[in-house]
Amino acid sequence: MSLPTPSYSEYPTSLPAHFPIGAHQPTPLLSVTELQAHLRLLGAFHKLKEDVQSQVEGIAATNKELGWVIFVNRAVCRFFAWTAATWNKSSPTLSETYIPPLDVIMVWHTYLLNPRAFFEDAHRMSTTYCTNLIAIEEMPLILISSLIDPQTLDPLPPSEKRQFFFEQVSQMSYHMPMVTDYSDILTLNCPFCAHLNQSVRWVADGESGFAQTKFSHTCEQCGESFNKSNIGVRRFCEEVTRRRTGERVFISETLLHPLSGIKSEAHSIEIMTKLFGWMEAMYQVNQPIPPESNFDAEVTKLALALGYDYLELADAFQRAVRPFLVPDRSIMAPRIQRISVAYSHAGLASLDLVGAVLRQGAFIEKMVELEWTQPGRFDLVSETAPLVRSVARYHAFLDLMAANPRWFFDIDLVWHTHQLKSWHYRDDTYKYLRCFPNHDDSVESPLLSKGYDLTAKAWKDRFGVPYSVCGCIPDTDPESRLSRFTSKITSIGGSSSKKTSPSSEGISNPRPDLVTTEIDEADATHPSEHNQQFGDPNSKEALQTAKKREKQSTKCVSTAKKSASRDPWKGLQAERNEKRDGHKEAFTDPNYGSGTYYPYWGVSVAVPVG
């Protein structure tokens, strides 16, 4: 069903007073200023990566991708050092003093873009780490952007107070480690004996360094070799043992309702009781610990029973849920898989922040290619139409979700900016959508492309204009009544000095706030692919998936050309599909964003690294 549409005489450069979202008419949830601040920050992240990879010393001098992966690993470690420390913060808001260096901001930014994981991690325990996550659950974008040079996109020199605070709480230098050599090391506690190992290498032979594929280190005290999975399972056992001492603890992936995303301690307790059934029978994991008990000994006892292996942990959960079946890791229940994976890596977060930061890099590259991060790009009000349109499109997506909650949506720049306003994002989406949408940054390519097709169809049905006009696969749905009607009337979009496609001249655009025919802005509507996963890009399955999508696109282009007289939008889409040189069809490049980074458990698959 198409909604009554407002009339516009030109492409808008300011936001309206209200946007429709379902039955509601809220004021804009985001401002153009916030988007401008976010784009400056993304530009700074891109510049930071270029600076790291341009070093003439260290590992990056001979292997740029590995140099960046190591830098991100070190940034994640610095983030944990910052957030796990006692801050003694008196102000209820974040002032400049508390803003960390740019590399730590980059990790913080990515963490917030996984909103359910961040929110749950902040609220499922009462540790110093969790308390600090609550303090930073809303990123002050405008403040942070003011700490970046608007022309060079380099971070400005910190104030003495700001540098002192970070170095005092983290016990690390404020200055980012731009160069890493093969001899550089970090310290790690052994998950078996808790000894602090002083000489763990970032890079080592056999890809066994902490920032590499098959991390393994022999403890300098007990002589046992340990990996990141061992560290993660130790963290799970520590949380279970904390719970036994009477502390308020909810394990990862249980505190939020899987559909609505709403926090429910009762739901978590119910899930944990069910999942802990087998471990309770075998190891009494729900029984309180007497005050005189040795905490570390209790942790170690449970970890040994689980073999320090996150897959053994998953087996324990499966035995509890399916007591009469032998655990089968090939048909693991999704929630059991998510919980066990949350404890399969080092660090304090329930997701692999290293992989998440690297995947986010593909989206940043997209913003750079659009030249949206270029200094001064949107300084003039007359040039802000793309940002205004992005905000309008985001609100339209929320409206679409309110009407069709089954659809999958992705409109990244504004969506990401909203997520950085963590509690506002959570409250806004629950108020208008009755759910707390998560942002999955790792989706199989067929699911992502199917979700895009469904979204494009729902968008065209509701708003009467295409979702995308970049030149990718044309609309596959029958024309809506509105699009048939608007093809017969004259254009109300006004004249424009910018370039348009030849076939766009006869198009009537009733919603210039949602789409433009200007060809120099076409790529802004390209489907977001930064979160797609093909697995091994050279596998038979990945190549077949890409070929199937290309075949589907060719068929849709042929159909669109035949119906161009009835729906000029389809003619425009077909024309751009055939004539835009260098424009790659979305969801057809198995190598998009992939690089040499492997998950912590050593499975050899390519994941996007930006």
Coordinates of C-alpha atoms in Angstrom, one line a residue:
M1 CA 0.0 0.0 0.0
S2 CA 1.4 3.4 -1.0
L3 CA 1.1 6.3 1.4
P4 CA 0.0 9.9 0.5
T5 CA 3.2 11.7 -0.5
P6 CA 4.2 15.2 0.2
S7 CA 5.1 17.6 -2.7
Y8 CA 8.5 19.1 -3.2
S9 CA 9.6 21.7 -5.6
E10 CA 13.3 21.0 -5.3
Y11 CA 15.8 18.7 -3.7
P12 CA 15.6 19.6 0.0
T13 CA 18.6 20.9 1.9
S14 CA 17.0 21.1 5.4
L15 CA 15.2 18.6 7.5
P16 CA 11.4 18.8 8.0
A17 CA 9.9 19.4 11.4
H18 CA 8.6 15.8 11.6
F19 CA 9.0 12.4 10.0
P20 CA 6.3 9.7 9.8
I21 CA 7.2 6.4 11.5
G22 CA 4.1 4.2 11.6
A23 CA 1.4 6.0 13.6
H24 CA 4.0 8.5 15.1
Q25 CA 5.3 11.8 13.8
P26 CA 8.6 12.4 15.8
T27 CA 11.0 15.2 15.2
P28 CA 14.1 14.1 13.3
L29 CA 16.0 11.5 15.3
L30 CA 19.4 12.7 14.0
S31 CA 20.7 16.0 12.6
V32 CA 22.9 16.8 9.6
T33 CA 25.5 18.1 12.0
E34 CA 25.8 14.7 13.6
L35 CA 26.3 13.1 10.2
Q36 CA 28.9 15.6 9.3
A37 CA 30.7 14.9 12.6
H38 CA 30.5 11.1 11.9
L39 CA 31.9 11.5 8.4
R40 CA 34.9 13.5 9.7
L41 CA 35.5 10.7 12.2
L42 CA 35.3 8.0 9.5
G43 CA 37.7 10.1 7.4
A44 CA 40.1 10.2 10.3
F45 CA 39.9 6.4 10.7
H46 CA 40.7 6.0 7.0
K47 CA 43.6 8.4 7.3
L48 CA 44.9 6.5 10.3
K49 CA 44.9 3.2 8.3
E50 CA 46.8 4.9 5.5
D51 CA 49.4 6.3 8.0
V52 CA 49.9 2.9 9.6
Q53 CA 50.3 1.2 6.2
S54 CA 52.7 3.8 4.9
Q55 CA 55.3 3.3 7.7
V56 CA 58.8 2.6 6.3
E57 CA 59.8 0.6 9.4
G58 CA 58.3 -2.4 11.1
I59 CA 56.0 -5.1 9.7
A60 CA 53.8 -2.7 7.7
A61 CA 56.8 -1.7 5.6
T62 CA 56.8 -5.2 3.9
N63 CA 53.2 -6.4 4.6
K64 CA 50.6 -3.6 4.7
E65 CA 47.6 -5.8 5.5
L66 CA 49.3 -7.6 8.3
G67 CA 50.6 -4.3 9.6
W68 CA 47.0 -3.0 9.9
V69 CA 45.7 -6.2 11.5
I70 CA 48.4 -6.0 14.1
F71 CA 47.6 -2.3 14.7
V72 CA 43.9 -3.2 15.2
N73 CA 44.8 -6.0 17.7
R74 CA 46.9 -3.5 19.7
A75 CA 44.0 -0.9 19.6
V76 CA 41.6 -3.5 21.0
C77 CA 44.0 -4.3 23.8
R78 CA 44.3 -0.6 24.5
F79 CA 40.5 -0.3 24.6
F80 CA 40.2 -3.0 27.2
A81 CA 43.0 -1.4 29.3
W82 CA 41.0 1.9 29.2
T83 CA 37.6 0.4 29.9
A84 CA 38.7 -2.1 32.6
A85 CA 40.4 0.6 34.8
T86 CA 38.9 2.6 37.6
W87 CA 38.1 6.1 36.4
N88 CA 36.8 8.0 39.5
K89 CA 34.7 10.0 37.0
S90 CA 32.7 12.7 38.8
S91 CA 30.9 14.2 35.7
P92 CA 27.8 12.4 34.4
T93 CA 28.8 13.3 30.9
L94 CA 32.0 12.7 28.9
S95 CA 34.1 15.8 28.7
E96 CA 37.2 16.1 26.6
T97 CA 39.4 14.8 29.4
Y98 CA 37.9 11.3 29.1
I99 CA 38.2 11.0 25.3
P100 CA 40.8 8.4 24.5
P101 CA 43.3 8.3 21.5
L102 CA 41.9 7.8 18.0
D103 CA 42.8 4.1 17.8
V104 CA 40.7 3.4 21.0
I105 CA 37.9 5.6 19.7
M106 CA 37.9 3.4 16.5
V107 CA 37.3 0.3 18.6
W108 CA 34.7 2.0 20.8
H109 CA 32.9 3.2 17.6
T110 CA 32.8 -0.4 16.2
Y111 CA 31.6 -1.8 19.6
L112 CA 28.6 0.6 19.6
L113 CA 27.8 -0.5 16.0
N114 CA 27.0 -3.9 17.5
P115 CA 24.2 -2.4 19.8
R116 CA 22.9 -5.5 21.4
A117 CA 26.3 -6.9 22.3
F118 CA 27.4 -3.5 23.7
F119 CA 24.2 -3.0 25.7
E120 CA 24.2 -6.6 27.1
D121 CA 27.9 -6.5 28.0
A122 CA 27.3 -3.2 29.8
H123 CA 24.4 -4.6 31.9
R124 CA 25.0 -8.2 32.5
M125 CA 27.5 -7.8 35.4
S126 CA 28.5 -5.1 37.9
T127 CA 32.3 -5.2 37.2
T128 CA 34.4 -2.0 36.6
Y129 CA 34.4 -2.9 32.9
C130 CA 30.6 -3.0 32.7
T131 CA 30.3 0.2 34.7
N132 CA 32.6 2.0 32.3
L133 CA 30.7 0.7 29.3
I134 CA 27.5 2.3 30.7
A135 CA 29.5 5.6 31.0
I136 CA 30.5 5.5 27.4
E137 CA 27.3 4.1 25.9
E138 CA 26.7 7.3 23.9
M139 CA 29.5 8.6 21.8
P140 CA 29.8 12.4 21.8
L141 CA 30.3 12.6 18.0
I142 CA 30.4 16.4 17.8
L143 CA 32.9 16.7 20.7
I144 CA 35.1 14.0 19.2
S145 CA 35.0 15.5 15.7
S146 CA 36.2 18.8 17.2
L147 CA 39.3 17.0 18.3
I148 CA 40.2 16.1 14.7
D149 CA 41.8 18.6 12.3
P150 CA 39.0 19.4 9.7
Q151 CA 41.5 19.7 6.8
T152 CA 44.1 17.0 7.4
L153 CA 41.8 14.6 9.4
D154 CA 44.7 14.0 11.8
P155 CA 43.9 14.0 15.5
L156 CA 44.7 17.3 17.2
P157 CA 47.4 17.2 20.0
P158 CA 45.6 16.3 23.2
S159 CA 45.4 18.5 26.2
E160 CA 47.6 17.7 29.2
K161 CA 44.6 16.6 31.2
R162 CA 43.3 14.3 28.5
Q163 CA 46.7 12.6 27.9
F164 CA 47.3 12.3 31.6
F165 CA 44.0 10.6 32.3
F166 CA 44.4 8.0 29.6
E167 CA 47.9 7.2 30.6
Q168 CA 47.1 7.1 34.3
V169 CA 44.1 4.7 34.0
S170 CA 45.4 2.4 31.1
Q171 CA 49.1 2.4 32.1
M172 CA 49.9 2.8 28.4
S173 CA 51.3 5.6 26.4
Y174 CA 48.7 8.0 24.9
H175 CA 50.6 7.9 21.6
M176 CA 49.4 5.2 19.2
P177 CA 51.8 2.4 18.3
M178 CA 52.1 3.1 14.6
V179 CA 55.0 0.8 14.1
T180 CA 55.2 -2.9 15.3
D181 CA 58.3 -5.0 14.8
Y182 CA 58.7 -8.7 15.0
S183 CA 60.3 -8.3 18.4
D184 CA 57.4 -6.4 20.0
I185 CA 55.6 -8.2 22.8
L186 CA 52.5 -7.9 25.1
T187 CA 51.7 -9.5 28.5
L188 CA 49.0 -12.1 29.0
N189 CA 47.8 -14.2 32.0
C190 CA 48.0 -17.9 31.4
P191 CA 44.4 -19.3 31.6
F192 CA 45.8 -22.5 33.2
C193 CA 47.9 -21.1 36.1
A194 CA 47.1 -17.4 35.9
H195 CA 50.8 -16.5 35.6
L196 CA 51.5 -13.2 33.9
N197 CA 53.5 -14.0 30.8
Q198 CA 55.8 -11.1 29.9
S199 CA 57.0 -12.0 26.4
V200 CA 54.0 -12.9 24.2
R201 CA 54.8 -11.9 20.6
W202 CA 52.3 -10.1 18.3
V203 CA 53.9 -12.0 15.4
A204 CA 55.7 -15.3 15.6
D205 CA 56.7 -18.3 13.5
G206 CA 54.0 -20.5 12.2
E207 CA 51.4 -17.6 12.5
S208 CA 51.4 -18.3 16.2
G209 CA 51.6 -14.6 17.3
F210 CA 48.7 -13.0 19.2
A211 CA 47.7 -11.0 16.1
Q212 CA 47.8 -14.1 13.8
T213 CA 45.9 -17.1 12.7
K214 CA 47.0 -19.8 15.0
F215 CA 47.9 -18.0 18.2
S216 CA 49.6 -20.2 20.7
H217 CA 52.0 -19.4 23.6
T218 CA 53.8 -21.7 26.0
C219 CA 53.4 -20.4 29.5
E220 CA 56.6 -19.3 31.1
Q221 CA 55.5 -20.7 34.4
C222 CA 53.5 -24.0 34.0
G223 CA 54.8 -24.9 30.5
E224 CA 51.3 -25.4 29.0
S225 CA 50.5 -24.0 25.6
F226 CA 47.4 -21.9 25.5
N227 CA 45.3 -20.1 22.8
K228 CA 42.5 -17.5 22.6
S229 CA 39.8 -20.2 23.0
N230 CA 41.4 -21.3 26.3
I231 CA 41.4 -17.7 27.5
G232 CA 37.7 -17.3 26.5
V233 CA 36.5 -20.4 28.3
R234 CA 38.4 -19.3 31.4
R235 CA 36.4 -16.1 31.2
F236 CA 33.2 -18.1 31.1
C237 CA 34.2 -20.1 34.1
E238 CA 35.1 -17.0 36.0
E239 CA 31.6 -15.5 35.3
V240 CA 29.9 -18.7 36.5
T241 CA 32.0 -18.8 39.6
R242 CA 31.2 -15.1 40.3
R243 CA 27.6 -16.0 40.1
R244 CA 28.1 -18.8 42.6
T245 CA 29.6 -16.2 45.1
G246 CA 26.3 -14.3 45.0
E247 CA 27.3 -11.6 42.4
R248 CA 24.7 -10.5 39.8
V249 CA 25.9 -12.2 36.6
F250 CA 24.2 -13.1 33.4
I251 CA 26.1 -14.9 30.7
S252 CA 26.4 -13.6 27.2
E253 CA 23.5 -13.9 24.8
T254 CA 20.9 -14.5 27.6
L255 CA 20.0 -11.1 29.1
L256 CA 18.2 -9.7 26.0
H257 CA 15.1 -11.2 24.5
P258 CA 16.1 -12.6 21.1
L259 CA 13.2 -11.0 19.2
S260 CA 12.5 -7.7 20.9
G261 CA 16.0 -7.1 22.4
I262 CA 14.5 -6.0 25.7
K263 CA 16.4 -6.7 28.9
S264 CA 14.8 -9.4 31.0
E265 CA 16.7 -10.9 34.0
A266 CA 13.9 -13.4 34.5
H267 CA 14.3 -14.6 30.9
S268 CA 18.1 -14.9 31.4
I269 CA 17.7 -16.9 34.6
E270 CA 15.3 -19.2 32.9
I271 CA 17.7 -19.7 30.0
M272 CA 20.7 -20.2 32.2
T273 CA 18.9 -22.8 34.4
K274 CA 18.1 -24.8 31.2
L275 CA 21.6 -24.5 29.7
F276 CA 23.4 -25.3 33.0
G277 CA 21.4 -28.5 33.5
W278 CA 24.1 -30.9 32.6
M279 CA 26.9 -28.9 34.2
E280 CA 24.8 -28.6 37.4
A281 CA 24.4 -32.4 37.6
M282 CA 28.1 -32.9 37.0
Y283 CA 29.8 -30.0 38.6
Q284 CA 27.2 -28.2 40.7
V285 CA 27.6 -24.9 38.9
N286 CA 24.5 -23.4 40.5
Q287 CA 25.5 -24.2 44.0
P288 CA 26.7 -21.3 46.2
I289 CA 30.4 -21.3 47.1
P290 CA 31.3 -21.1 50.8
P291 CA 33.2 -17.9 51.8
E292 CA 36.3 -19.9 52.6
S293 CA 36.5 -21.4 49.1
N294 CA 39.4 -20.7 46.8
F295 CA 37.8 -18.7 43.9
D296 CA 40.6 -19.4 41.4
A297 CA 40.6 -23.1 42.2
E298 CA 36.9 -23.3 41.5
V299 CA 37.3 -21.5 38.2
T300 CA 40.2 -23.9 37.2
K301 CA 38.2 -27.0 38.2
L302 CA 35.3 -26.1 35.9
A303 CA 37.6 -25.0 33.1
L304 CA 39.4 -28.3 33.2
A305 CA 36.1 -30.1 33.1
L306 CA 35.3 -28.2 29.9
G307 CA 38.7 -28.9 28.4
Y308 CA 39.3 -25.1 28.1
D309 CA 37.5 -25.5 24.8
Y310 CA 34.5 -23.5 23.6
L311 CA 33.2 -26.4 21.6
E312 CA 33.2 -28.6 24.7
L313 CA 31.2 -25.8 26.3
A314 CA 28.7 -25.9 23.4
D315 CA 28.5 -29.7 23.9
A316 CA 27.6 -29.2 27.6
F317 CA 24.8 -26.8 26.6
Q318 CA 23.5 -29.3 24.0
R319 CA 23.5 -32.2 26.6
A320 CA 21.3 -30.0 28.8
V321 CA 18.9 -29.1 26.1
R322 CA 18.8 -32.5 24.3
P323 CA 19.7 -34.9 27.1
F324 CA 18.8 -38.0 25.1
L325 CA 20.9 -37.1 22.0
V326 CA 24.7 -37.2 21.4
P327 CA 25.9 -33.6 20.9
D328 CA 26.2 -32.8 17.2
R329 CA 28.2 -29.7 16.4
S330 CA 27.0 -29.6 12.8
I331 CA 23.4 -28.9 13.9
M332 CA 24.0 -26.7 16.9
A333 CA 21.1 -24.5 18.0
P334 CA 21.7 -20.8 17.0
R335 CA 21.6 -19.5 20.5
I336 CA 24.0 -22.2 21.8
Q337 CA 26.3 -21.4 19.0
R338 CA 26.2 -17.6 19.8
I339 CA 26.8 -18.2 23.5
S340 CA 29.8 -20.5 22.9
V341 CA 31.4 -18.3 20.3
A342 CA 31.0 -15.3 22.7
Y343 CA 33.5 -17.2 24.9
S344 CA 35.9 -18.4 22.2
H345 CA 38.2 -15.4 22.1
A346 CA 40.4 -13.3 24.4
G347 CA 39.3 -9.9 25.8
L348 CA 36.3 -8.8 27.8
A349 CA 33.7 -8.2 25.1
S350 CA 31.3 -10.9 23.9
L351 CA 32.3 -10.4 20.3
D352 CA 35.6 -10.5 18.5
L353 CA 36.3 -6.7 18.3
V354 CA 39.3 -7.2 16.1
G355 CA 37.3 -8.9 13.4
A356 CA 34.5 -6.4 13.8
V357 CA 36.8 -3.4 13.4
L358 CA 38.3 -4.9 10.3
R359 CA 34.9 -5.6 8.8
Q360 CA 33.8 -2.1 9.4
G361 CA 36.7 -0.9 7.3
A362 CA 34.8 -1.9 4.1
F363 CA 32.0 0.6 4.9
I364 CA 34.5 3.3 5.6
E365 CA 36.1 2.7 2.2
K366 CA 32.6 3.1 0.7
M367 CA 32.2 6.5 2.3
V368 CA 35.7 7.5 1.0
E369 CA 34.9 6.4 -2.5
L370 CA 31.7 8.5 -2.4
E371 CA 34.0 11.4 -1.4
W372 CA 31.7 12.0 1.6
T373 CA 34.6 12.1 4.0
Q374 CA 36.5 14.7 1.9
P375 CA 37.2 17.8 4.0
G376 CA 34.7 20.5 3.2
R377 CA 32.4 18.2 1.2
F378 CA 29.2 19.3 3.0
D379 CA 30.3 22.7 4.5
L380 CA 27.9 24.6 2.3
V381 CA 24.2 24.3 3.1
S382 CA 23.5 24.1 -0.6
E383 CA 25.6 20.9 -0.9
T384 CA 23.9 19.1 2.0
A385 CA 21.0 17.5 0.0
P386 CA 22.7 14.0 0.1
L387 CA 22.8 14.1 3.9
V388 CA 19.3 15.4 4.2
R389 CA 18.2 12.7 1.9
S390 CA 20.1 10.1 3.9
V391 CA 18.3 11.2 7.1
A392 CA 14.9 11.1 5.3
R393 CA 15.7 7.6 3.9
Y394 CA 16.6 6.3 7.3
H395 CA 13.3 7.5 8.8
A396 CA 11.5 6.0 5.8
F397 CA 13.2 2.7 6.7
L398 CA 12.0 2.9 10.2
D399 CA 8.5 3.6 8.9
L400 CA 8.8 0.6 6.6
M401 CA 9.9 -1.5 9.6
A402 CA 6.9 -0.3 11.6
A403 CA 4.6 -1.4 8.8
N404 CA 6.5 -4.6 7.8
P405 CA 8.6 -5.9 10.7
R406 CA 9.6 -9.0 8.7
W407 CA 11.8 -7.1 6.3
F408 CA 15.6 -6.8 6.5
F409 CA 17.0 -3.2 6.1
D410 CA 20.3 -1.5 5.7
I411 CA 21.0 2.2 5.4
D412 CA 24.3 2.4 7.0
L413 CA 25.6 5.9 7.5
V414 CA 22.6 7.3 9.3
W415 CA 21.8 3.9 11.0
H416 CA 25.3 3.8 12.3
T417 CA 25.1 7.4 13.5
H418 CA 21.9 6.6 15.4
Q419 CA 23.5 3.5 17.0
L420 CA 26.3 5.7 18.3
K421 CA 23.6 7.5 20.4
S422 CA 23.2 4.2 22.2
W423 CA 20.4 4.7 24.7
H424 CA 18.6 7.1 22.4
Y425 CA 18.8 4.5 19.7
R426 CA 17.5 1.8 22.0
D427 CA 14.6 4.0 23.3
D428 CA 13.7 5.4 19.9
T429 CA 13.5 2.1 18.1
Y430 CA 11.5 0.4 20.9
K431 CA 9.1 3.4 21.1
Y432 CA 8.4 3.4 17.3
L433 CA 9.1 -0.3 16.4
R434 CA 8.5 -2.2 19.6
C435 CA 11.9 -3.8 19.2
F436 CA 15.6 -3.0 19.5
P437 CA 17.1 -3.9 16.1
N438 CA 20.5 -5.4 16.1
H439 CA 23.2 -4.7 13.5
D440 CA 24.7 -7.9 12.2
D441 CA 28.0 -7.1 10.6
S442 CA 28.5 -10.7 9.3
V443 CA 25.8 -12.0 7.0
E444 CA 26.0 -14.7 4.4
S445 CA 25.8 -13.2 0.9
P446 CA 22.6 -15.0 -0.3
L447 CA 20.7 -13.9 2.8
L448 CA 21.9 -10.3 2.5
S449 CA 21.0 -10.1 -1.2
K450 CA 17.6 -11.7 -0.6
G451 CA 17.0 -9.2 2.2
Y452 CA 17.9 -6.3 -0.1
D453 CA 15.5 -7.6 -2.8
L454 CA 12.7 -7.8 -0.2
T455 CA 13.5 -4.3 1.1
A456 CA 13.6 -2.8 -2.4
K457 CA 10.1 -4.3 -3.2
A458 CA 8.6 -3.1 0.1
W459 CA 10.2 0.4 -0.4
K460 CA 8.8 0.7 -3.9
D461 CA 5.3 -0.4 -2.8
R462 CA 5.2 2.0 0.1
F463 CA 6.9 5.1 -1.3
G464 CA 6.4 4.8 -5.1
V465 CA 10.1 5.4 -5.9
P466 CA 13.0 2.9 -6.2
Y467 CA 15.3 2.1 -3.3
S468 CA 18.4 2.1 -5.5
V469 CA 19.3 3.9 -8.7
C470 CA 23.0 3.1 -8.8
G471 CA 22.9 0.7 -11.7
C472 CA 22.6 -2.5 -9.7
I473 CA 19.8 -5.0 -10.2
P474 CA 16.5 -3.2 -11.2
D475 CA 13.3 -3.6 -9.2
T476 CA 12.0 -7.1 -9.5
D477 CA 8.5 -6.3 -8.4
P478 CA 5.5 -5.3 -10.5
E479 CA 5.0 -1.5 -10.7
S480 CA 3.0 0.0 -7.9
R481 CA 0.0 2.1 -8.8
L482 CA 1.8 5.3 -7.8
S483 CA 4.8 4.6 -10.0
R484 CA 2.4 3.9 -13.0
F485 CA 0.6 7.2 -12.3
T486 CA 3.7 9.3 -11.8
S487 CA 5.2 8.0 -15.1
K488 CA 2.3 9.9 -16.9
I489 CA 2.7 13.3 -15.3
T490 CA 5.4 16.0 -15.6
S491 CA 8.4 16.2 -13.4
I492 CA 8.1 18.3 -10.3
G493 CA 11.7 17.9 -9.3
G494 CA 12.8 21.3 -10.7
S495 CA 15.8 22.0 -12.8
S496 CA 19.2 21.0 -11.8
S497 CA 22.7 22.0 -13.0
K498 CA 24.0 18.5 -12.1
K499 CA 24.4 15.7 -14.6
T500 CA 21.5 13.3 -15.1
S501 CA 21.1 10.2 -17.2
P502 CA 19.4 10.7 -20.6
S503 CA 16.5 8.4 -19.6
S504 CA 15.9 10.4 -16.4
E505 CA 14.6 13.5 -18.2
G506 CA 11.0 12.1 -18.5
I507 CA 10.9 10.8 -14.9
S508 CA 8.5 12.3 -12.4
N509 CA 10.0 12.2 -9.0
P510 CA 7.4 12.6 -6.3
R511 CA 9.9 12.0 -3.5
P512 CA 13.1 13.9 -4.1
D513 CA 13.7 13.7 -0.4
L514 CA 14.2 9.9 -0.8
V515 CA 15.9 9.5 -4.3
T516 CA 17.6 11.7 -6.9
T517 CA 18.1 11.1 -10.6
E518 CA 21.5 13.0 -10.5
I519 CA 24.0 10.5 -11.7
D520 CA 26.9 11.9 -9.6
E521 CA 24.9 10.9 -6.5
A522 CA 23.9 7.5 -7.8
D523 CA 26.4 5.5 -5.8
A524 CA 25.0 6.8 -2.6
T525 CA 22.1 4.3 -3.1
H526 CA 24.4 1.3 -3.8
P527 CA 23.4 -1.6 -1.6
S528 CA 25.6 -1.9 1.4
E529 CA 27.9 -4.9 1.2
H530 CA 30.3 -4.3 4.1
N531 CA 28.7 -7.0 6.2
Q532 CA 28.4 -9.7 3.6
Q533 CA 30.2 -13.1 4.0
F534 CA 31.0 -15.4 1.1
G535 CA 33.3 -17.6 3.3
D536 CA 36.3 -18.7 1.2
P537 CA 36.1 -16.3 -1.8
N538 CA 37.7 -18.9 -4.0
S539 CA 35.4 -21.7 -3.1
K540 CA 33.0 -23.3 -5.6
E541 CA 30.0 -22.2 -3.5
A542 CA 31.1 -18.6 -3.4
L543 CA 31.6 -18.4 -7.2
Q544 CA 28.2 -20.1 -7.8
T545 CA 26.5 -17.7 -5.5
A546 CA 28.0 -14.7 -7.4
K547 CA 27.2 -16.2 -10.8
K548 CA 23.6 -16.8 -9.7
R549 CA 23.2 -13.2 -8.7
E550 CA 24.7 -12.0 -12.0
K551 CA 22.3 -14.1 -13.9
Q552 CA 19.4 -12.8 -11.9
S553 CA 20.5 -9.2 -12.6
T554 CA 20.7 -9.8 -16.4
K555 CA 17.2 -11.2 -16.4
C556 CA 15.9 -8.2 -14.4
V557 CA 17.6 -5.7 -16.7
S558 CA 15.9 -7.4 -19.8
T559 CA 12.5 -7.2 -18.1
A560 CA 13.1 -3.6 -17.0
K561 CA 13.9 -2.4 -20.5
K562 CA 10.6 -3.9 -21.8
S563 CA 8.6 -2.1 -19.1
A564 CA 10.5 1.2 -19.4
S565 CA 7.6 3.0 -21.2
R566 CA 5.2 2.2 -18.4
D567 CA 7.7 2.8 -15.6
P568 CA 10.6 5.2 -16.5
W569 CA 12.3 4.4 -13.2
K570 CA 13.0 0.9 -14.5
G571 CA 14.3 2.3 -17.7
L572 CA 16.7 4.5 -15.7
Q573 CA 17.9 1.5 -13.6
A574 CA 18.4 -0.7 -16.7
E575 CA 20.3 2.1 -18.5
R576 CA 22.7 2.6 -15.6
N577 CA 23.2 -1.1 -15.2
E578 CA 24.4 -1.4 -18.8
K579 CA 26.2 1.9 -19.3
R580 CA 28.0 2.7 -16.0
D581 CA 31.6 1.6 -16.6
G582 CA 33.3 0.1 -13.6
H583 CA 30.2 -0.3 -11.5
K584 CA 30.2 -3.8 -10.0
E585 CA 26.8 -5.5 -9.4
A586 CA 26.2 -5.7 -5.6
F587 CA 26.6 -9.2 -4.0
T588 CA 28.6 -10.6 -6.9
D589 CA 32.2 -10.1 -5.7
P590 CA 33.4 -12.8 -3.4
N591 CA 36.6 -10.9 -2.7
Y592 CA 34.8 -7.6 -1.7
G593 CA 36.5 -6.3 1.4
S594 CA 38.3 -9.6 2.2
G595 CA 41.8 -9.8 3.3
T596 CA 44.3 -11.8 5.3
Y597 CA 42.7 -12.1 8.6
Y598 CA 41.6 -15.3 10.2
P599 CA 39.4 -15.9 13.3
Y600 CA 41.0 -16.7 16.6
W601 CA 40.1 -20.4 16.4
G602 CA 42.3 -20.9 13.3
V603 CA 39.7 -21.7 10.7
S604 CA 41.0 -20.6 7.4
V605 CA 38.3 -18.3 6.0
A606 CA 38.5 -14.8 4.6
V607 CA 36.7 -12.0 6.3
P608 CA 36.4 -8.4 5.3
V609 CA 39.2 -6.2 6.6
G610 CA 38.4 -3.0 4.8

